[in-house]
Amino acid sequence: ILAKTIILFQIDEVAPNVCRLTRIQSIDLNIKFLPERALKLLAKFHLKDINQLQEKLRRNANKVDKEVQDDLVNQMKQGAKLDAEQEEVFKTLEKLLKGVKGWKDIESPFMGVKMKVKYPTTQLRGQRSIAMGKAEGTAICSAEEAAAWFFEYCSRKRMTVDRKEGNFARLDITKKSLANEKQFATIKKMIFFLDNREFVFKHIWKKHTNNSISVGVWPLEGKDVDYGVTNKLVRGITKAIFTATNISVVGGVPQCRIKLTQFA
């Protein structure tokens, strides 16, 4: 029986010696009424060579992360021009933060990090439960290094930690190439009787004139993501702003002040 297949390979450079390979393939097996289970097994069989290629060329995860983040640090030092939509995201985030009162201190599991939380004072039945959190501390690195780490949501190390925590997905879904923006999707495992939460959002970084870098987190509402499986999910919404500011150099080692404020 004559079958047909069409394959598209897309290779994108992420950093020197680091690339992202995307394979899209359609196959016509010239068979009618093939069960869905059989289709899934055949798909895995035909795509396994991608896994083999990845294993063959796999490099140390920490080294790859460092190369990607070092490249991003150099870009952040130069800065990037924001478009109108990106500027509006930062204006909205700054407006949400302005004049916020009623923060309550909470115990931090990390030494040297101060944490606060703010819950809504009133909530009508059926409305979303929205809370705000804030954390501040000092990092032994430059502001650009801290911002680059936060911006790279799907770094190899953070992907490994995410899997160990039992979460179901953490994907880089960026389509258009912008130097200071990436899009992500994640499924967070919830406790007890709660349905798993899906978050789809973008990261945007912005260089300030006062020796600091900010990364804005903004939801991508109405954007559907194919995770390859059917799950019962509830779409959550998160907005956040992370800011790192260079403060000093001690013994040749840079230090920066970091602050994260998040709405969820």
Short mmCIF file of C-alpha atoms in Angstrom, two decimals:
data_model
loop_
_atom_site.label_atom_id
_atom_site.label_comp_id
_atom_site.label_asym_id
_atom_site.label_seq_id
_atom_site.Cartn_x
_atom_site.Cartn_y
_atom_site.Cartn_z
CA ILE A 1 0.00 0.00 0.00
CA LEU A 2 1.44 3.37 -1.02
CA ALA A 3 1.54 5.90 1.83
CA LYS A 4 2.36 9.60 1.67
CA THR A 5 4.09 11.95 4.08
CA ILE A 6 5.04 15.63 4.19
CA ILE A 7 7.57 16.90 6.73
CA LEU A 8 8.58 20.44 7.64
CA PHE A 9 11.64 21.13 9.80
CA GLN A 10 12.09 24.59 11.30
CA ILE A 11 15.38 25.42 13.04
CA ASP A 12 15.60 28.64 15.06
CA GLU A 13 18.79 29.94 16.65
CA VAL A 14 18.29 30.65 20.35
CA ALA A 15 21.91 31.52 21.16
CA PRO A 16 25.35 30.58 19.79
CA ASN A 17 25.51 26.74 19.81
CA VAL A 18 21.86 26.51 20.93
CA CYS A 19 18.89 26.03 18.60
CA ARG A 20 15.23 25.03 18.71
CA LEU A 21 14.10 22.34 16.26
CA THR A 22 10.40 22.09 15.32
CA ARG A 23 9.11 19.19 13.21
CA ILE A 24 5.64 19.20 11.64
CA GLN A 25 4.60 16.08 9.79
CA SER A 26 1.46 14.83 8.08
CA ILE A 27 1.08 11.17 7.09
CA ASP A 28 -1.51 9.54 4.82
CA LEU A 29 -1.37 5.78 5.48
CA ASN A 30 -4.08 5.13 2.90
CA ILE A 31 -6.12 3.27 5.54
CA LYS A 32 -9.75 3.99 6.40
CA PHE A 33 -11.25 3.95 9.89
CA LEU A 34 -7.98 3.64 11.82
CA PRO A 35 -8.69 3.70 15.59
CA GLU A 36 -7.47 6.74 17.54
CA ARG A 37 -5.26 4.57 19.76
CA ALA A 38 -3.49 3.17 16.69
CA LEU A 39 -2.99 6.68 15.32
CA LYS A 40 -1.30 7.77 18.56
CA LEU A 41 1.02 4.75 18.52
CA LEU A 42 1.99 5.40 14.89
CA ALA A 43 2.60 9.09 15.62
CA LYS A 44 4.96 8.22 18.49
CA PHE A 45 6.78 5.73 16.29
CA HIS A 46 7.36 8.23 13.47
CA LEU A 47 8.46 11.03 15.80
CA LYS A 48 10.83 8.98 17.97
CA ASP A 49 13.82 9.90 15.78
CA ILE A 50 13.49 13.48 17.08
CA ASN A 51 14.03 12.17 20.61
CA GLN A 52 17.02 10.17 19.39
CA LEU A 53 18.50 13.25 17.74
CA GLN A 54 17.96 15.28 20.91
CA GLU A 55 19.67 12.64 23.04
CA LYS A 56 22.58 12.41 20.59
CA LEU A 57 23.19 16.17 20.60
CA ARG A 58 22.17 16.86 24.21
CA ARG A 59 24.61 19.06 26.12
CA ASN A 60 24.90 19.91 29.81
CA ALA A 61 21.67 21.69 30.77
CA ASN A 62 23.36 24.23 33.04
CA LYS A 63 25.88 25.11 30.32
CA VAL A 64 23.11 25.61 27.73
CA ASP A 65 21.11 27.76 30.16
CA LYS A 66 24.19 29.90 30.83
CA GLU A 67 24.85 30.42 27.12
CA VAL A 68 21.24 31.43 26.47
CA GLN A 69 21.10 33.74 29.49
CA ASP A 70 24.52 35.29 28.76
CA ASP A 71 23.30 36.17 25.28
CA LEU A 72 20.15 37.70 26.78
CA VAL A 73 22.19 39.65 29.35
CA ASN A 74 24.16 41.30 26.52
CA GLN A 75 20.89 42.25 24.81
CA MET A 76 19.50 43.69 28.07
CA LYS A 77 22.58 45.85 28.55
CA GLN A 78 21.92 47.37 25.12
CA GLY A 79 18.15 47.71 25.67
CA ALA A 80 15.28 47.17 23.25
CA LYS A 81 12.63 49.49 21.88
CA LEU A 82 9.15 48.57 23.08
CA ASP A 83 6.17 48.72 20.73
CA ALA A 84 2.91 50.46 21.69
CA GLU A 85 1.30 47.27 23.02
CA GLN A 86 4.28 46.47 25.22
CA GLU A 87 4.40 50.02 26.60
CA GLU A 88 0.70 49.74 27.48
CA VAL A 89 1.34 46.51 29.41
CA PHE A 90 3.92 48.21 31.65
CA LYS A 91 1.71 51.29 32.13
CA THR A 92 -1.18 49.06 33.23
CA LEU A 93 1.01 47.04 35.61
CA GLU A 94 2.43 50.20 37.18
CA LYS A 95 -1.09 51.59 37.55
CA LEU A 96 -2.22 48.43 39.35
CA LEU A 97 0.68 48.81 41.81
CA LYS A 98 0.21 52.51 42.48
CA GLY A 99 -1.24 53.26 45.90
CA VAL A 100 -1.78 49.64 46.93
CA LYS A 101 -2.29 49.48 50.70
CA GLY A 102 -3.14 46.83 53.25
CA TRP A 103 -0.14 44.54 52.78
CA LYS A 104 0.34 41.89 55.48
CA ASP A 105 3.71 40.34 56.31
CA ILE A 106 3.99 36.57 55.93
CA GLU A 107 6.77 34.20 56.94
CA SER A 108 9.31 33.67 54.18
CA PRO A 109 10.94 30.26 53.61
CA PHE A 110 14.01 32.03 52.19
CA MET A 111 16.60 33.84 54.30
CA GLY A 112 16.88 37.54 53.48
CA VAL A 113 13.62 37.65 51.48
CA LYS A 114 10.69 39.70 52.76
CA MET A 115 7.22 38.56 51.69
CA LYS A 116 3.85 40.27 51.91
CA VAL A 117 0.33 39.41 50.75
CA LYS A 118 -2.90 41.30 50.21
CA TYR A 119 -6.30 39.64 49.97
CA PRO A 120 -9.47 41.31 48.63
CA THR A 121 -11.44 43.03 51.39
CA THR A 122 -14.80 42.05 49.87
CA GLN A 123 -15.80 39.40 47.36
CA LEU A 124 -19.19 38.72 45.81
CA ARG A 125 -20.41 35.17 45.34
CA GLY A 126 -19.34 33.78 41.97
CA GLN A 127 -16.51 36.25 41.49
CA ARG A 128 -12.88 35.24 41.03
CA SER A 129 -10.71 35.03 44.13
CA ILE A 130 -7.87 37.46 43.47
CA ALA A 131 -4.86 37.96 45.71
CA MET A 132 -1.64 39.94 45.47
CA GLY A 133 1.79 38.93 46.66
CA LYS A 134 5.07 40.78 46.96
CA ALA A 135 8.62 39.59 47.64
CA GLU A 136 11.86 41.60 47.99
CA GLY A 137 15.46 40.61 48.52
CA THR A 138 19.06 40.88 47.36
CA ALA A 139 20.69 38.66 44.73
CA ILE A 140 24.42 38.12 44.27
CA CYS A 141 24.45 38.85 40.54
CA SER A 142 23.84 41.76 38.20
CA ALA A 143 20.35 43.09 37.54
CA GLU A 144 20.60 41.84 33.95
CA GLU A 145 21.48 38.31 35.12
CA ALA A 146 18.55 38.23 37.55
CA ALA A 147 16.12 39.54 34.93
CA ALA A 148 17.42 37.09 32.32
CA TRP A 149 16.87 34.16 34.71
CA PHE A 150 13.29 35.30 35.40
CA PHE A 151 12.56 35.99 31.72
CA GLU A 152 13.68 32.50 30.59
CA TYR A 153 10.65 30.70 32.03
CA CYS A 154 11.43 27.50 30.11
CA SER A 155 15.13 27.18 30.90
CA ARG A 156 16.41 23.60 31.23
CA LYS A 157 16.90 23.85 34.98
CA ARG A 158 13.47 25.35 35.65
CA MET A 159 11.84 22.73 33.42
CA THR A 160 13.50 20.00 35.51
CA VAL A 161 12.27 21.55 38.77
CA ASP A 162 8.77 21.91 37.34
CA ARG A 163 8.60 18.22 36.41
CA LYS A 164 9.79 17.19 39.89
CA GLU A 165 6.96 19.27 41.36
CA GLY A 166 4.48 17.16 39.36
CA ASN A 167 3.20 19.87 37.04
CA PHE A 168 1.84 18.66 33.70
CA ALA A 169 3.15 21.15 31.14
CA ARG A 170 5.53 24.10 30.75
CA LEU A 171 5.83 25.23 27.14
CA ASP A 172 7.48 28.02 25.17
CA ILE A 173 4.78 28.87 22.60
CA THR A 174 6.50 31.91 21.09
CA LYS A 175 5.64 32.32 17.40
CA LYS A 176 6.81 35.78 16.40
CA SER A 177 10.42 36.74 16.95
CA LEU A 178 10.76 39.71 19.31
CA ALA A 179 14.01 40.32 21.15
CA ASN A 180 12.29 41.32 24.39
CA GLU A 181 9.16 39.12 24.42
CA LYS A 182 8.31 35.43 24.77
CA GLN A 183 5.03 33.55 25.22
CA PHE A 184 4.47 30.59 27.54
CA ALA A 185 1.82 28.10 28.63
CA THR A 186 1.79 25.99 31.77
CA ILE A 187 -0.50 23.58 33.62
CA LYS A 188 -0.16 23.69 37.40
CA LYS A 189 -1.14 20.71 39.53
CA MET A 190 -3.64 21.75 42.20
CA ILE A 191 -4.31 20.18 45.57
CA PHE A 192 -7.30 18.21 46.83
CA PHE A 193 -10.50 18.59 44.81
CA LEU A 194 -9.41 21.59 42.71
CA ASP A 195 -9.12 21.22 38.93
CA ASN A 196 -5.66 21.82 37.45
CA ARG A 197 -5.00 25.42 36.43
CA GLU A 198 -3.79 26.52 33.00
CA PHE A 199 -1.91 29.79 32.58
CA VAL A 200 -1.07 31.31 29.19
CA PHE A 201 0.98 34.49 29.31
CA LYS A 202 3.87 36.47 27.90
CA HIS A 203 7.07 37.91 29.36
CA ILE A 204 8.31 41.33 28.23
CA TRP A 205 11.55 42.88 29.43
CA LYS A 206 12.30 46.58 29.61
CA LYS A 207 15.53 48.43 30.41
CA HIS A 208 15.18 51.52 32.59
CA THR A 209 17.48 54.51 32.76
CA ASN A 210 18.17 54.00 36.51
CA ASN A 211 20.38 50.92 36.07
CA SER A 212 17.51 48.48 36.40
CA ILE A 213 15.58 45.95 34.31
CA SER A 214 11.90 44.98 34.60
CA VAL A 215 10.09 41.92 33.29
CA GLY A 216 6.33 42.23 32.88
CA VAL A 217 4.04 39.18 32.95
CA TRP A 218 0.77 39.59 31.05
CA PRO A 219 -2.04 37.08 30.31
CA LEU A 220 -2.84 35.97 26.76
CA GLU A 221 -6.61 35.64 26.99
CA GLY A 222 -8.40 33.75 24.23
CA LYS A 223 -5.25 31.95 23.09
CA ASP A 224 -5.77 28.17 22.85
CA VAL A 225 -2.85 25.79 23.40
CA ASP A 226 -2.63 22.20 22.17
CA TYR A 227 -1.01 20.11 24.92
CA GLY A 228 -1.39 16.86 22.99
CA VAL A 229 -3.80 15.40 25.56
CA THR A 230 -7.28 16.22 26.81
CA ASN A 231 -7.36 17.55 30.36
CA LYS A 232 -10.02 19.16 32.52
CA LEU A 233 -8.52 22.59 33.03
CA VAL A 234 -9.53 25.91 34.51
CA ARG A 235 -7.88 28.94 32.88
CA GLY A 236 -6.23 31.11 35.50
CA ILE A 237 -5.00 34.67 35.04
CA THR A 238 -1.78 36.10 36.40
CA LYS A 239 -0.13 39.49 36.06
CA ALA A 240 3.23 40.37 37.55
CA ILE A 241 6.17 42.70 37.39
CA PHE A 242 9.72 41.72 38.35
CA THR A 243 12.35 44.44 38.78
CA ALA A 244 16.08 44.05 39.41
CA THR A 245 18.28 47.04 40.21
CA ASN A 246 22.09 47.08 40.46
CA ILE A 247 23.15 48.35 43.89
CA SER A 248 26.84 47.56 44.50
CA VAL A 249 29.89 45.45 43.72
CA VAL A 250 31.44 43.62 46.70
CA GLY A 251 34.81 41.93 46.18
CA GLY A 252 34.34 42.11 42.45
CA VAL A 253 30.93 40.41 42.67
CA PRO A 254 27.87 42.42 41.56
CA GLN A 255 24.73 42.59 43.71
CA CYS A 256 21.23 43.73 42.87
CA ARG A 257 17.95 44.41 44.61
CA ILE A 258 15.08 42.25 43.30
CA LYS A 259 11.35 42.77 43.72
CA LEU A 260 8.42 40.71 42.44
CA THR A 261 4.78 41.75 42.71
CA GLN A 262 2.17 39.34 41.39
CA PHE A 263 -1.60 39.29 40.95
CA ALA A 264 -3.35 35.90 40.63
#
